[in-house]
């Protein structure tokens, strides 16, 4: 009982339904009791360094974040623990959300630039081929 | 860029994100590959499981974006998630061969099973969606097995959509890698024979020797070509003159596709996969906060 009170586990992930009624959480939040919402550990299922490291980088850019780090729990388990601690009383969910949105914006920008330069390269190649005829 | 490989530069990005793209290109961009092999008859010298393993590794020329993932536990597979191929080869003796020939090409008919012997069996409405000849193995000269007269291979293959994380056969790239742009600075001017020697220490084209006012002077022309062999540090005189470093956020990516999708499409798909991951967690957070 003591242990339960020590660690107030708030399992607040949406259960995504799968074909045979198997339910799987994609995101959990673990918060130690006694602290307010400014330090939270997020457990992201089915993720690894690919999202973990890039998300950590985006969240660290936020000046309100005092600490941000991630670990893989064990190589056999496919999940990461991402811990965010904010200065002051900002709830930790906010930098997490902002980090995700900013990462999406970075990807969108990279995609746009990449596709533009591929198009430019192909146009250039086409015009060069025409010029040789 | 050519048909199957692409080299491009990404500047101003951080290592974490460049690495994320590389990891996604290797393991999380989906492709179609043979997953289930139904063996009706295999009297060849190659065991069933070895043959099935080899068939799984054959790249299949089908756009994975037009297919869905197969639901777990679904045995049969529908037309939206499965491609079927048939392989049926029987080896016989060639009656017209010369009496004392020892060349297997002459003596036997169909003694080598290639990917060109694989025929596509359209399911449902696939025949309407995909014109004849578009669904095939990428290369038609991959040797699958060898036979002798009397041996036969008769099997049916189901291809499904998967990602490299599950099995490496689903990886769409031969390889994807990146390196940082080299940054070569000459700390003092190098002239005369030392200039020639310096240009030989690096890969050809990196250091250019110019004639200025009668003297030969070395100049860094194209650091991108350098392969960083660090040969210059083995030279006593020249090692103090050069500083070798990397430009911190200039990444030179090199993507080589197996032929399933063109490499520029692969990179676009990889970026979309990363966006999809972010979006998934954003949706989760929104759903949680609504509770």
XYZ file of C-alpha atoms in Angstrom:
424
model
C 0.000 0.000 0.000
C 2.842 2.345 0.941
C 4.458 1.724 -2.416
C 1.257 2.505 -4.208
C 1.034 5.799 -2.445
C 4.684 6.527 -3.173
C 4.276 6.257 -6.862
C 1.037 7.645 -8.104
C 0.817 6.027 -11.457
C -1.408 7.812 -13.823
C -1.902 5.560 -16.755
C -3.376 8.022 -19.126
C -2.859 6.530 -22.500
C -5.520 6.038 -25.092
C -6.087 2.365 -25.645
C -5.930 1.866 -29.385
C -8.092 -1.109 -30.325
C -6.570 -3.783 -32.534
C -8.142 -6.468 -34.677
C -8.825 -9.203 -32.132
C -9.770 -6.809 -29.344
C -6.159 -6.663 -28.136
C -5.567 -3.287 -26.524
C -2.260 -1.526 -26.417
C -1.297 1.769 -24.807
C 0.956 3.937 -26.903
C 1.751 6.540 -24.285
C 1.816 6.508 -20.496
C 2.668 9.177 -17.987
C 4.315 8.341 -14.683
C 4.529 10.957 -11.999
C 5.982 10.686 -8.523
C 3.574 11.684 -5.773
C 4.353 14.883 -3.895
C 5.550 16.763 -6.944
C 3.365 18.901 -9.066
C 3.013 18.403 -12.746
C 6.331 19.949 -13.694
C 8.353 16.732 -13.726
C 6.865 13.776 -15.546
C 8.226 10.628 -17.131
C 6.523 9.655 -20.386
C 6.655 6.020 -21.434
C 6.410 5.777 -25.220
C 5.652 2.277 -26.502
C 6.927 0.863 -29.802
C 9.549 3.606 -30.071
C 13.336 3.703 -29.945
C 16.257 6.068 -30.511
C 14.815 7.205 -33.840
C 12.090 9.285 -32.236
C 13.671 9.472 -28.769
C 16.859 11.297 -29.654
C 15.287 13.705 -32.151
C 12.453 14.529 -29.748
C 14.880 15.078 -26.879
C 16.850 17.479 -29.069
C 13.751 19.501 -29.945
C 12.558 19.655 -26.338
C 15.965 20.753 -25.047
C 15.804 23.817 -27.273
C 12.978 25.114 -25.116
C 14.419 27.498 -22.471
C 11.684 26.564 -19.973
C 12.932 22.981 -19.795
C 15.359 22.308 -16.969
C 15.987 18.643 -17.724
C 15.122 16.368 -20.604
C 16.499 12.906 -21.181
C 15.421 9.545 -22.547
C 16.482 5.936 -22.050
C 15.602 2.637 -23.622
C 14.521 0.406 -20.779
C 16.019 -2.818 -22.176
C 16.948 -3.805 -25.746
C 14.356 -6.570 -25.730
C 11.587 -4.140 -24.848
C 10.515 -1.718 -27.493
C 9.782 1.355 -25.402
C 11.495 4.505 -24.159
C 11.239 6.543 -20.974
C 11.357 10.260 -21.683
C 11.677 12.494 -18.624
C 10.939 16.206 -18.722
C 11.463 18.640 -15.850
C 10.500 22.258 -16.256
C 11.621 25.356 -14.417
C 8.881 26.959 -12.402
C 5.388 25.635 -12.564
C 4.942 24.940 -16.256
C 3.242 21.535 -16.655
C 5.608 19.072 -18.328
C 3.058 18.077 -20.940
C 3.390 21.470 -22.556
C 7.070 21.222 -23.657
C 6.373 17.654 -24.763
C 3.577 18.798 -27.008
C 5.584 21.741 -28.245
C 8.569 19.492 -28.998
C 6.386 17.154 -31.055
C 4.862 20.027 -32.999
C 8.234 21.597 -33.667
C 9.685 18.287 -34.813
C 6.786 17.960 -37.228
C 7.456 21.465 -38.517
C 11.134 20.673 -39.022
C 10.213 17.547 -40.984
C 7.718 19.453 -43.101
C 10.310 22.096 -43.892
C 12.916 19.469 -44.796
C 10.379 17.688 -46.990
C 9.440 20.869 -48.835
C 13.038 21.890 -49.401
C 14.016 18.387 -50.484
C 11.202 18.039 -52.969
C 11.900 21.503 -54.372
C 15.558 20.726 -54.927
C 14.799 17.313 -56.465
C 12.427 19.004 -58.879
C 15.046 21.614 -59.699
C 17.636 18.905 -60.312
C 15.316 16.997 -62.622
C 14.419 20.132 -64.558
C 18.077 20.993 -64.906
C 18.887 17.498 -66.131
C 16.023 17.601 -68.608
C 17.113 20.926 -70.029
C 20.701 19.735 -70.223
C 19.623 16.652 -72.137
C 17.653 18.797 -74.532
C 20.606 21.085 -75.057
C 22.796 18.241 -76.253
C 20.428 17.314 -79.094
C 21.506 11.033 -58.705
C 20.841 8.103 -60.962
C 18.195 5.433 -61.155
C 19.025 3.680 -57.924
C 21.306 5.906 -55.896
C 21.149 9.446 -54.664
C 23.572 11.739 -52.918
C 22.295 14.936 -51.349
C 23.375 17.496 -48.770
C 21.431 18.549 -45.717
C 22.752 21.708 -44.101
C 21.771 23.272 -40.812
C 20.231 20.163 -39.320
C 21.331 18.427 -36.149
C 22.868 14.972 -35.754
C 19.825 13.630 -33.918
C 17.476 14.358 -36.789
C 19.907 13.295 -39.521
C 20.369 10.006 -37.698
C 16.618 9.625 -37.305
C 16.208 9.876 -41.082
C 18.953 7.336 -41.637
C 17.410 4.894 -39.158
C 13.976 5.295 -40.731
C 15.353 4.728 -44.243
C 16.925 1.475 -43.110
C 14.191 0.086 -40.908
C 10.838 1.810 -41.119
C 9.975 2.532 -44.734
C 7.689 -0.342 -45.808
C 8.121 -2.579 -48.857
C 6.566 -5.759 -50.250
C 8.441 -9.031 -49.883
C 7.668 -12.746 -49.985
C 6.494 -13.887 -46.587
C 4.675 -17.215 -47.022
C 5.790 -19.923 -49.422
C 3.397 -22.804 -50.104
C 5.506 -25.654 -51.457
C 3.626 -28.129 -53.608
C 6.667 -29.961 -54.883
C 10.361 -29.455 -54.222
C 12.601 -32.294 -55.350
C 15.617 -30.043 -55.852
C 18.792 -30.242 -53.837
C 17.929 -26.986 -52.030
C 15.940 -27.570 -48.830
C 12.460 -26.050 -48.521
C 13.377 -23.598 -45.804
C 16.559 -22.440 -47.544
C 14.601 -21.932 -50.736
C 11.923 -19.998 -48.850
C 14.582 -17.835 -47.201
C 16.132 -17.014 -50.568
C 12.749 -16.162 -52.054
C 12.026 -13.788 -49.180
C 15.130 -11.765 -49.932
C 14.188 -11.122 -53.578
C 13.152 -7.452 -54.038
C 9.656 -7.172 -55.509
C 8.839 -4.278 -57.806
C 5.506 -3.166 -56.345
C 4.685 0.225 -54.838
C 4.068 -0.510 -51.152
C 1.982 2.649 -50.764
C -0.785 1.010 -52.786
C -1.094 -1.868 -50.309
C -2.198 -2.289 -46.732
C -0.593 -4.227 -43.914
C -2.035 -7.663 -43.407
C -4.084 -8.050 -40.229
C -2.550 -10.349 -37.662
C -3.955 -13.843 -37.745
C -5.370 -13.435 -41.223
C -4.337 -16.610 -43.024
C -5.612 -16.199 -46.535
C -4.867 -12.595 -47.375
C -7.017 -10.337 -49.521
C -6.265 -8.482 -52.711
C -5.491 -5.266 -50.835
C -2.649 -6.724 -48.787
C -1.217 -9.684 -50.691
C 0.578 -10.364 -53.947
C 0.799 -13.899 -55.263
C 3.585 -15.328 -57.378
C 3.944 -18.782 -58.846
C 7.211 -20.567 -59.505
C 7.063 -23.776 -61.478
C 10.204 -25.174 -63.088
C 11.033 -28.704 -64.115
C 14.404 -29.783 -65.406
C 14.660 -32.315 -68.225
C 17.392 -33.804 -70.347
C 17.981 -32.154 -73.682
C 17.418 -34.742 -76.416
C 19.306 -32.692 -79.008
C 22.548 -32.413 -77.061
C 25.803 -33.658 -78.572
C 26.914 -37.151 -77.489
C 30.052 -36.251 -75.564
C 29.192 -32.748 -74.381
C 29.782 -31.912 -70.730
C 28.317 -28.414 -70.724
C 25.243 -28.302 -68.503
C 23.769 -25.516 -70.614
C 23.645 -27.928 -73.524
C 22.799 -31.133 -71.726
C 19.858 -29.945 -69.637
C 16.777 -27.815 -70.169
C 15.743 -25.426 -67.342
C 18.562 -26.425 -65.042
C 18.854 -22.967 -63.490
C 15.882 -21.366 -61.749
C 15.960 -17.589 -62.149
C 13.595 -14.900 -60.898
C 12.320 -14.529 -64.442
C 10.559 -17.871 -63.973
C 8.383 -16.282 -61.266
C 4.927 -15.448 -62.643
C 2.488 -13.062 -61.021
C -0.954 -14.463 -60.169
C -3.381 -11.508 -59.867
C -5.905 -11.705 -57.040
C -9.342 -10.134 -57.238
C -9.192 -6.791 -59.020
C -5.397 -6.545 -59.088
C -5.382 -7.342 -62.802
C -7.292 -4.127 -63.448
C -5.264 -1.987 -61.081
C -1.803 -3.091 -62.187
C -1.015 -3.339 -65.889
C 0.723 -6.425 -67.197
C 4.399 -6.499 -66.340
C 4.447 -3.928 -63.545
C 4.331 -6.430 -60.673
C 7.489 -8.508 -60.952
C 10.805 -9.061 -59.163
C 13.104 -6.069 -59.605
C 15.844 -8.129 -61.282
C 15.015 -11.091 -63.504
C 18.418 -12.720 -63.418
C 18.753 -13.624 -59.756
C 19.640 -17.318 -59.490
C 17.295 -19.020 -57.029
C 18.251 -22.691 -57.352
C 19.909 -25.187 -59.681
C 18.268 -28.396 -60.887
C 19.135 -31.619 -62.655
C 16.878 -33.803 -64.822
C 13.917 -35.162 -62.925
C 13.964 -32.429 -60.279
C 11.151 -29.953 -59.987
C 10.265 -26.836 -58.020
C 6.564 -25.990 -57.762
C 5.491 -23.386 -55.263
C 3.169 -20.469 -54.560
C 4.402 -17.305 -52.807
C 2.473 -14.704 -50.849
C 4.026 -11.237 -50.594
C 2.995 -8.906 -47.823
C 3.885 -5.389 -46.726
C 6.363 -5.073 -43.880
C 9.124 -2.911 -42.431
C 12.837 -3.522 -41.983
C 12.472 -3.576 -38.194
C 10.540 -6.821 -38.544
C 12.892 -8.526 -41.028
C 15.748 -7.118 -43.082
C 14.158 -8.384 -46.305
C 11.682 -5.512 -46.028
C 14.390 -2.851 -46.063
C 14.015 -0.695 -49.213
C 17.636 0.474 -49.332
C 20.784 -1.416 -50.132
C 22.226 1.007 -47.683
C 21.718 4.560 -46.480
C 24.504 6.484 -44.810
C 25.714 9.981 -44.152
C 29.023 11.682 -43.563
C 29.946 15.196 -42.517
C 31.556 17.611 -44.910
C 35.327 17.744 -44.289
C 36.832 21.092 -43.326
C 40.480 21.372 -44.334
C 42.358 24.526 -43.377
C 45.975 25.346 -44.178
C 47.457 27.095 -41.180
C 50.300 28.602 -43.190
C 50.926 29.041 -46.906
C 52.472 25.987 -48.542
C 54.684 26.569 -51.555
C 56.945 24.838 -54.007
C 57.587 21.108 -53.739
C 55.811 20.984 -50.402
C 52.676 22.027 -52.284
C 52.985 19.070 -54.639
C 53.588 16.743 -51.720
C 50.543 18.119 -49.910
C 48.311 17.525 -52.904
C 49.460 13.900 -53.011
C 48.597 13.366 -49.339
C 44.926 13.952 -49.995
C 42.436 12.352 -52.391
C 42.763 13.665 -55.954
C 41.021 17.003 -56.475
C 41.052 18.141 -52.859
C 44.213 20.240 -52.999
C 44.936 22.286 -56.079
C 48.414 23.581 -56.869
C 48.347 26.942 -58.602
C 51.169 28.931 -60.191
C 51.144 32.426 -58.681
C 53.975 34.723 -59.666
C 56.182 31.823 -60.627
C 55.746 29.926 -57.368
C 53.584 26.886 -56.859
C 51.043 27.529 -54.119
C 48.652 24.989 -52.629
C 44.992 25.836 -52.174
C 42.083 23.817 -50.829
C 39.891 23.328 -53.885
C 37.218 20.776 -53.110
C 37.194 19.366 -49.568
C 34.041 17.372 -50.309
C 36.047 14.775 -52.227
C 38.298 13.929 -49.315
C 37.969 10.495 -47.772
C 39.800 11.463 -44.574
C 42.683 9.031 -44.828
C 44.774 11.389 -42.651
C 47.847 10.539 -44.729
C 49.112 14.090 -44.184
C 49.779 13.369 -40.510
C 52.303 10.712 -41.460
C 54.400 13.396 -43.114
C 56.751 15.101 -40.650
C 56.896 18.479 -42.340
C 53.299 18.869 -43.378
C 51.432 17.648 -40.325
C 51.748 20.974 -38.540
C 50.449 22.908 -41.498
C 47.034 21.308 -41.876
C 44.029 21.292 -39.579
C 41.496 18.560 -40.339
C 37.993 18.934 -39.005
C 34.368 18.499 -39.986
C 31.721 21.120 -40.639
C 29.320 20.504 -37.777
C 25.958 20.604 -39.425
C 26.582 19.835 -43.088
C 25.533 16.244 -43.771
C 26.174 14.450 -47.057
C 23.612 11.662 -47.339
C 24.039 8.738 -49.675
C 21.005 6.555 -50.372
C 21.143 3.433 -52.538
C 17.796 1.842 -53.335
C 17.214 -1.862 -54.076
C 15.002 -0.841 -56.986
C 11.592 -1.040 -55.339
C 11.153 2.729 -55.224
C 13.351 5.510 -56.624
C 15.715 6.888 -53.956
C 14.180 10.374 -53.834
C 10.762 8.853 -53.147
C 12.336 6.790 -50.343
C 13.700 9.905 -48.650
C 10.322 11.653 -48.909
C 8.623 8.591 -47.433
C 11.129 8.461 -44.568
C 10.411 12.101 -43.670
C 6.672 11.357 -43.779
C 7.168 8.364 -41.458
C 8.818 10.617 -38.871
C 5.971 13.122 -39.181
C 3.503 10.276 -38.754
C 5.171 9.228 -35.503
C 4.946 12.770 -34.110
C 1.353 13.096 -35.193
C 0.464 9.819 -33.482
C 1.727 11.061 -30.124
C 0.123 14.454 -30.568
C -3.214 12.735 -31.167
C -2.662 10.569 -28.085
C -1.961 13.645 -25.985
C -5.049 15.401 -27.281
C -7.193 12.373 -26.548
C -5.767 12.106 -23.047
C -6.341 15.758 -22.292
C -9.936 15.526 -23.367
C -10.611 12.926 -20.645
